[in-house]
Structure formats: C-alpha cells, structure tokens
PDB file of C-alpha atoms in Angstrom:
ATOM      1  CA  MET A1142      -0.007   0.018  -0.022  1.00  0.00           C
ATOM      2  CA  ILE A1143       1.444   3.524  -1.057  1.00  0.00           C
ATOM      3  CA  ASP A1144       1.185   6.185   1.702  1.00  0.00           C
ATOM      4  CA  ILE A1145       0.372   9.596   0.083  1.00  0.00           C
ATOM      5  CA  THR A1146       1.032  12.498   2.351  1.00  0.00           C
ATOM      6  CA  SER A1147      -1.096  15.627   1.878  1.00  0.00           C
ATOM      7  CA  TYR A1148       0.432  19.136   1.978  1.00  0.00           C
ATOM      8  CA  SER A1149      -2.189  21.827   2.042  1.00  0.00           C
ATOM      9  CA  LEU A1150      -1.837  25.650   2.552  1.00  0.00           C
ATOM     10  CA  GLY A1151      -3.346  26.582   5.847  1.00  0.00           C
ATOM     11  CA  ARG A1152      -3.317  23.084   7.160  1.00  0.00           C
ATOM     12  CA  PRO A1153      -0.719  21.464   9.613  1.00  0.00           C
ATOM     13  CA  PHE A1154       2.318  20.152   8.248  1.00  0.00           C
ATOM     14  CA  PRO A1155       1.749  16.333   8.065  1.00  0.00           C
ATOM     15  CA  GLU A1156       4.739  15.339  10.112  1.00  0.00           C
ATOM     16  CA  GLU A1157       4.322  16.604  13.708  1.00  0.00           C
ATOM     17  CA  ARG A1158       8.105  16.098  14.664  1.00  0.00           C
ATOM     18  CA  TYR A1159       8.816  19.253  12.231  1.00  0.00           C
ATOM     19  CA  ILE A1160       6.355  21.334  14.147  1.00  0.00           C
ATOM     20  CA  SER A1161       7.841  23.979  16.417  1.00  0.00           C
ATOM     21  CA  SER A1162       6.503  26.479  18.764  1.00  0.00           C
ATOM     22  CA  GLN A1163       9.483  28.746  18.284  1.00  0.00           C
ATOM     23  CA  ASP A1164      11.526  29.963  15.429  1.00  0.00           C
ATOM     24  CA  SER A1165      13.488  27.234  13.767  1.00  0.00           C
ATOM     25  CA  VAL A1166      15.012  26.175  10.567  1.00  0.00           C
ATOM     26  CA  VAL A1167      15.448  22.294   9.964  1.00  0.00           C
ATOM     27  CA  ALA A1168      16.169  19.949   7.071  1.00  0.00           C
ATOM     28  CA  ARG A1169      14.043  17.049   6.204  1.00  0.00           C
ATOM     29  CA  ILE A1170      15.589  14.161   4.125  1.00  0.00           C
ATOM     30  CA  THR A1171      13.335  13.238   1.105  1.00  0.00           C
ATOM     31  CA  THR A1172      14.063  10.264  -1.152  1.00  0.00           C
ATOM     32  CA  HIS A1173      16.265  12.035  -3.281  1.00  0.00           C
ATOM     33  CA  SER A1174      17.088  15.381  -1.933  1.00  0.00           C
ATOM     34  CA  PHE A1175      15.875  17.472   1.131  1.00  0.00           C
ATOM     35  CA  ASP A1176      13.416  19.863   2.221  1.00  0.00           C
ATOM     36  CA  VAL A1177      13.835  23.031   4.427  1.00  0.00           C
ATOM     37  CA  ILE A1178      11.204  23.661   6.952  1.00  0.00           C
ATOM     38  CA  VAL A1179      11.342  27.332   8.316  1.00  0.00           C
ATOM     39  CA  THR A1180       8.976  28.275  11.366  1.00  0.00           C
ATOM     40  CA  LEU A1181       8.909  32.009  11.916  1.00  0.00           C
ATOM     41  CA  ASP A1182       6.879  33.890  14.495  1.00  0.00           C
ATOM     42  CA  ASN A1183       5.491  37.364  13.465  1.00  0.00           C
ATOM     43  CA  LEU A1184       6.503  36.730   9.802  1.00  0.00           C
ATOM     44  CA  THR A1185       6.431  40.025   7.893  1.00  0.00           C
ATOM     45  CA  PHE A1186       4.956  40.484   4.528  1.00  0.00           C
ATOM     46  CA  GLU A1187       8.532  41.242   3.074  1.00  0.00           C
ATOM     47  CA  GLU A1188       9.807  37.979   4.662  1.00  0.00           C
ATOM     48  CA  ARG A1189       7.205  36.043   3.279  1.00  0.00           C
ATOM     49  CA  LYS A1190       7.500  37.523  -0.139  1.00  0.00           C
ATOM     50  CA  ALA A1191      11.245  37.079  -0.245  1.00  0.00           C
ATOM     51  CA  MET A1192      11.031  33.425   0.394  1.00  0.00           C
ATOM     52  CA  VAL A1193       8.012  32.559  -1.571  1.00  0.00           C
ATOM     53  CA  SER A1194       8.647  34.640  -4.719  1.00  0.00           C
ATOM     54  CA  ASP A1195      11.817  36.820  -4.728  1.00  0.00           C
ATOM     55  CA  LYS A1196      15.328  36.075  -6.104  1.00  0.00           C
ATOM     56  CA  PHE A1197      17.620  34.788  -3.152  1.00  0.00           C
ATOM     57  CA  TYR A1198      20.933  33.490  -2.627  1.00  0.00           C
ATOM     58  CA  VAL A1199      22.245  30.295  -1.090  1.00  0.00           C
ATOM     59  CA  SER A1200      25.732  29.579  -0.130  1.00  0.00           C
ATOM     60  CA  ILE A1201      27.670  26.507   1.614  1.00  0.00           C
ATOM     61  CA  PHE A1202      29.741  27.233   4.559  1.00  0.00           C
ATOM     62  CA  VAL A1203      32.115  24.272   5.921  1.00  0.00           C
ATOM     63  CA  HIS A1204      33.278  23.794   9.434  1.00  0.00           C
ATOM     64  CA  LYS A1205      35.269  20.768  10.251  1.00  0.00           C
ATOM     65  CA  GLN A1206      33.904  18.801   7.258  1.00  0.00           C
ATOM     66  CA  ILE A1207      30.333  19.769   8.121  1.00  0.00           C
ATOM     67  CA  PRO A1208      28.476  21.847   5.445  1.00  0.00           C
ATOM     68  CA  HIS A1209      26.013  24.464   6.567  1.00  0.00           C
ATOM     69  CA  VAL A1210      23.681  25.842   3.763  1.00  0.00           C
ATOM     70  CA  VAL A1211      23.037  29.604   4.282  1.00  0.00           C
ATOM     71  CA  PHE A1212      19.889  30.887   2.749  1.00  0.00           C
ATOM     72  CA  ASP A1213      20.133  34.951   2.271  1.00  0.00           C
ATOM     73  CA  PHE A1214      16.572  36.096   1.425  1.00  0.00           C
ATOM     74  CA  GLY A1215      17.679  39.599   1.816  1.00  0.00           C
ATOM     75  CA  VAL A1216      15.226  40.399   4.904  1.00  0.00           C
ATOM     76  CA  TYR A1217      16.046  37.105   6.597  1.00  0.00           C
ATOM     77  CA  LYS A1218      19.033  34.867   6.616  1.00  0.00           C
ATOM     78  CA  CYS A1219      19.079  31.380   8.172  1.00  0.00           C
ATOM     79  CA  ASN A1220      21.333  28.222   7.947  1.00  0.00           C
ATOM     80  CA  VAL A1221      20.712  24.506   8.138  1.00  0.00           C
ATOM     81  CA  SER A1222      23.014  21.498   8.144  1.00  0.00           C
ATOM     82  CA  ILE A1223      22.277  17.837   7.688  1.00  0.00           C
ATOM     83  CA  ASN A1224      23.777  14.812   9.631  1.00  0.00           C
ATOM     84  CA  ILE A1225      24.555  12.251   6.832  1.00  0.00           C
ATOM     85  CA  GLN A1226      24.676   9.483   9.522  1.00  0.00           C
ATOM     86  CA  LYS A1227      21.225  10.200  10.755  1.00  0.00           C
ATOM     87  CA  ILE A1228      19.700   9.263   7.325  1.00  0.00           C
ATOM     88  CA  ASN A1229      17.441   6.270   8.009  1.00  0.00           C
ATOM     89  CA  SER A1230      14.806   6.461   5.424  1.00  0.00           C
ATOM     90  CA  VAL A1231      16.729   5.969   2.316  1.00  0.00           C
ATOM     91  CA  ASN A1232      20.084   4.287   1.533  1.00  0.00           C
ATOM     92  CA  GLN A1233      22.883   6.902   2.343  1.00  0.00           C
ATOM     93  CA  GLN A1234      24.979   5.892  -0.495  1.00  0.00           C
ATOM     94  CA  ASP A1235      22.391   6.222  -2.996  1.00  0.00           C
ATOM     95  CA  TRP A1236      21.133   9.377  -1.594  1.00  0.00           C
ATOM     96  CA  VAL A1237      24.501  11.302  -1.880  1.00  0.00           C
ATOM     97  CA  TYR A1238      25.125  10.211  -5.460  1.00  0.00           C
ATOM     98  CA  ASP A1239      21.594  11.008  -6.527  1.00  0.00           C
ATOM     99  CA  LYS A1240      21.423  13.845  -9.103  1.00  0.00           C
ATOM    100  CA  GLU A1241      18.055  15.254  -8.021  1.00  0.00           C
ATOM    101  CA  ASN A1242      18.384  19.012  -7.228  1.00  0.00           C
ATOM    102  CA  THR A1243      14.911  20.011  -6.229  1.00  0.00           C
ATOM    103  CA  VAL A1244      14.497  21.271  -2.699  1.00  0.00           C
ATOM    104  CA  THR A1245      11.115  22.436  -1.218  1.00  0.00           C
ATOM    105  CA  LEU A1246      11.125  25.344   1.191  1.00  0.00           C
ATOM    106  CA  TYR A1247       8.094  25.269   3.661  1.00  0.00           C
ATOM    107  CA  LEU A1248       7.182  28.324   5.786  1.00  0.00           C
ATOM    108  CA  LEU A1249       5.189  27.025   8.871  1.00  0.00           C
ATOM    109  CA  GLU A1250       3.231  28.948  11.450  1.00  0.00           C
ATOM    110  CA  PRO A1251       4.712  28.353  15.000  1.00  0.00           C
ATOM    111  CA  GLY A1252       2.753  26.039  17.364  1.00  0.00           C
ATOM    112  CA  THR A1253       0.095  25.016  15.015  1.00  0.00           C
ATOM    113  CA  GLY A1254       2.527  23.950  12.320  1.00  0.00           C
ATOM    114  CA  ASN A1255       0.169  25.340   9.592  1.00  0.00           C
ATOM    115  CA  ILE A1256       1.751  25.589   6.195  1.00  0.00           C
ATOM    116  CA  ILE A1257       1.734  29.323   5.421  1.00  0.00           C
ATOM    117  CA  ASN A1258       3.331  28.820   1.925  1.00  0.00           C
ATOM    118  CA  PHE A1259       5.975  26.711   0.131  1.00  0.00           C
ATOM    119  CA  ARG A1260       8.275  27.028  -2.779  1.00  0.00           C
ATOM    120  CA  MET A1261       9.967  24.291  -4.916  1.00  0.00           C
ATOM    121  CA  ILE A1262      13.541  25.409  -6.184  1.00  0.00           C
ATOM    122  CA  LYS A1263      16.138  23.923  -8.233  1.00  0.00           C
ATOM    123  CA  PHE A1264      19.085  23.935  -5.756  1.00  0.00           C
ATOM    124  CA  PRO A1265      22.049  25.536  -7.544  1.00  0.00           C
ATOM    125  CA  LEU A1266      24.814  23.953  -5.273  1.00  0.00           C
ATOM    126  CA  MET A1267      23.371  20.432  -5.010  1.00  0.00           C
ATOM    127  CA  THR A1268      26.462  18.605  -6.858  1.00  0.00           C
ATOM    128  CA  GLU A1269      28.765  20.391  -4.305  1.00  0.00           C
ATOM    129  CA  LEU A1270      26.668  19.822  -1.232  1.00  0.00           C
ATOM    130  CA  LYS A1271      26.343  16.112  -1.883  1.00  0.00           C
ATOM    131  CA  TYR A1272      29.925  15.741  -2.446  1.00  0.00           C
ATOM    132  CA  LEU A1273      30.585  17.413   1.010  1.00  0.00           C
ATOM    133  CA  PHE A1274      28.166  15.031   2.538  1.00  0.00           C
ATOM    134  CA  ARG A1275      30.110  12.052   1.059  1.00  0.00           C
ATOM    135  CA  LEU A1276      32.980  13.356   3.354  1.00  0.00           C
ATOM    136  CA  GLN A1277      30.904  12.710   6.513  1.00  0.00           C
ATOM    137  CA  PHE A1278      30.978   8.993   5.888  1.00  0.00           C
ATOM    138  CA  SER A1279      33.983   8.438   8.043  1.00  0.00           C
ATOM    139  CA  LEU A1280      32.400  10.480  10.976  1.00  0.00           C
ATOM    140  CA  THR A1281      30.050   9.336  13.739  1.00  0.00           C
ATOM    141  CA  LYS A1282      26.643  11.113  14.102  1.00  0.00           C
ATOM    142  CA  GLU A1283      27.690  12.405  17.587  1.00  0.00           C
ATOM    143  CA  THR A1284      30.863  14.014  15.979  1.00  0.00           C
ATOM    144  CA  ILE A1285      28.824  15.566  13.208  1.00  0.00           C
ATOM    145  CA  ASP A1286      26.254  16.839  15.536  1.00  0.00           C
ATOM    146  CA  SER A1287      29.127  18.231  17.964  1.00  0.00           C
ATOM    147  CA  ARG A1288      30.786  20.092  14.934  1.00  0.00           C
ATOM    148  CA  ALA A1289      27.580  21.511  13.493  1.00  0.00           C
ATOM    149  CA  LYS A1290      26.662  22.753  17.054  1.00  0.00           C
ATOM    150  CA  GLU A1291      30.236  24.286  17.473  1.00  0.00           C
ATOM    151  CA  ALA A1292      30.000  26.177  14.133  1.00  0.00           C
ATOM    152  CA  GLU A1293      26.672  27.698  15.051  1.00  0.00           C
ATOM    153  CA  GLN A1294      28.341  28.880  18.418  1.00  0.00           C
ATOM    154  CA  LEU A1295      31.409  30.134  16.666  1.00  0.00           C
ATOM    155  CA  TYR A1296      29.780  31.957  13.626  1.00  0.00           C
ATOM    156  CA  SER A1297      26.830  34.019  13.072  1.00  0.00           C
ATOM    157  CA  VAL A1298      24.830  33.313   9.887  1.00  0.00           C
ATOM    158  CA  GLN A1299      26.356  36.407   8.327  1.00  0.00           C
ATOM    159  CA  GLU A1300      29.942  35.155   9.053  1.00  0.00           C
ATOM    160  CA  MET A1301      28.847  31.849   7.764  1.00  0.00           C
ATOM    161  CA  GLU A1302      27.670  33.597   4.549  1.00  0.00           C
ATOM    162  CA  ASN A1303      30.888  35.689   4.316  1.00  0.00           C
ATOM    163  CA  TYR A1304      33.267  32.641   4.686  1.00  0.00           C
ATOM    164  CA  SER A1305      31.413  30.242   2.380  1.00  0.00           C
ATOM    165  CA  LEU A1306      33.085  28.203  -0.261  1.00  0.00           C
ATOM    166  CA  PHE A1307      30.253  28.090  -2.781  1.00  0.00           C
ATOM    167  CA  TYR A1308      27.566  30.663  -3.762  1.00  0.00           C
ATOM    168  CA  GLY A1309      24.525  30.369  -5.998  1.00  0.00           C
ATOM    169  CA  GLU A1310      21.368  32.262  -6.948  1.00  0.00           C
ATOM    170  CA  VAL A1311      17.876  31.294  -7.054  1.00  0.00           C
ATOM    171  CA  PRO A1312      15.701  33.234  -9.485  1.00  0.00           C
ATOM    172  CA  GLU A1313      12.318  34.714  -8.891  1.00  0.00           C
ATOM    173  CA  SER A1314       9.710  32.153  -8.796  1.00  0.00           C
ATOM    174  CA  GLY A1315       7.176  33.917 -10.995  1.00  0.00           C
ATOM    175  CA  ILE A1316       4.602  33.962  -8.191  1.00  0.00           C
ATOM    176  CA  LYS A1317       3.768  37.517  -7.518  1.00  0.00           C
ATOM    177  CA  ILE A1318       2.455  38.430  -4.090  1.00  0.00           C
ATOM    178  CA  GLU A1319       0.629  41.643  -4.308  1.00  0.00           C
ATOM    179  CA  THR A1320      -0.934  42.582  -1.060  1.00  0.00           C
ATOM    180  CA  THR A1321       0.100  45.058   1.720  1.00  0.00           C
ATOM    181  CA  GLU A1322       1.116  43.983   5.172  1.00  0.00           C
ATOM    182  CA  GLU A1323      -2.228  45.297   6.559  1.00  0.00           C
ATOM    183  CA  GLU A1324      -4.358  43.059   4.246  1.00  0.00           C
ATOM    184  CA  TYR A1325      -2.108  40.001   4.977  1.00  0.00           C
ATOM    185  CA  LEU A1326      -3.592  37.718   7.593  1.00  0.00           C
ATOM    186  CA  PHE A1327      -2.189  34.445   8.819  1.00  0.00           C
TER     187      PHE A1327
END
C-alpha cells in the first residue's frame, strides 16, 4: 500500500516532529534530496514575499567537514546542516550520489504548524553539497552533531555567508504576491 502525504496551505504540516513552537530552521531528508522547513513567528509580508517569490542566494559554509547551507533572502538569513549519519529513510550511498536537485522550502506557523506557503526550487549547489556530505561517511553522528553545533556557536549566519566556499542564486519564482502587510492575515 502506498502512503500519500497531503500538503495543503493553511493546514498543519503532516509530520508532527517538524512542528515547532518557536523560530526554527530544519532540514528533512526526502527520497532524493531534502526539504527546508522554516518556522517563523511574526513573519512580515516582506519576509514571506522574499521566501516565496523573490530572487535569493544560497551558499555553503564548511566547518570541520560539516556543510551548513546558508539562505540569504535579503530580509531574513538562516542556515541549516544535515547529519548524513542520521539518514535512515533511504540508502545513504544512493542518496549522496543522486542527481536530483529539487528542494522544497516550507514556511510554517509556530505552534500550529500550519503551512503558510511553500516553494520548490532547483538548488544551484546540490552537486557540491552532496560531495561534501560524502566526506561525512567516516564520521560518527555524534561527531557531526558536535561540529555542527560548534559552528553555530562560533559563527553568526552572516559570518557563515561571508566565509562560504560556494555561492548560488535562485531566480524569482514567477509567483507575485501583491498585497500590503495590513491585508495579509495568517
């Protein structure tokens, strides 16, 4: 039997473990790639527009073999790392050599986990990122977690972006959000 998960705007994200009551950015492994789940409280119209439709930049910062993907939406910057040793849902070897480069960004409302919006992008640095993930095979999941946490304590998101090894651009989505902040209700 095939399990089909439904994702609908205004409805809770179907996997409860990704629902947070506070601001967070987490990666979720998919069969061939990954998703980025962003939970923001008091999301402004500009932040929503930047993530859903505007051009933005991605970069990869590496600290002790651990890549951190930095998203620069202009009005909001965040980073996320992935621990390759925690991937249980798919074969790790197949996953890191898969050529799929589609990443879905989800915007969630804190607490309820309602999907505010989402955007599918062709991730411009997937080849470089998956190469860096292959370097993690010799590390334990505890070591990866420790190094990822260390990087987040040592560097701000802006510093990670400044010291990144790779940069890429995601073009505008073609979706136009034309409403004022006063008209925008969650």
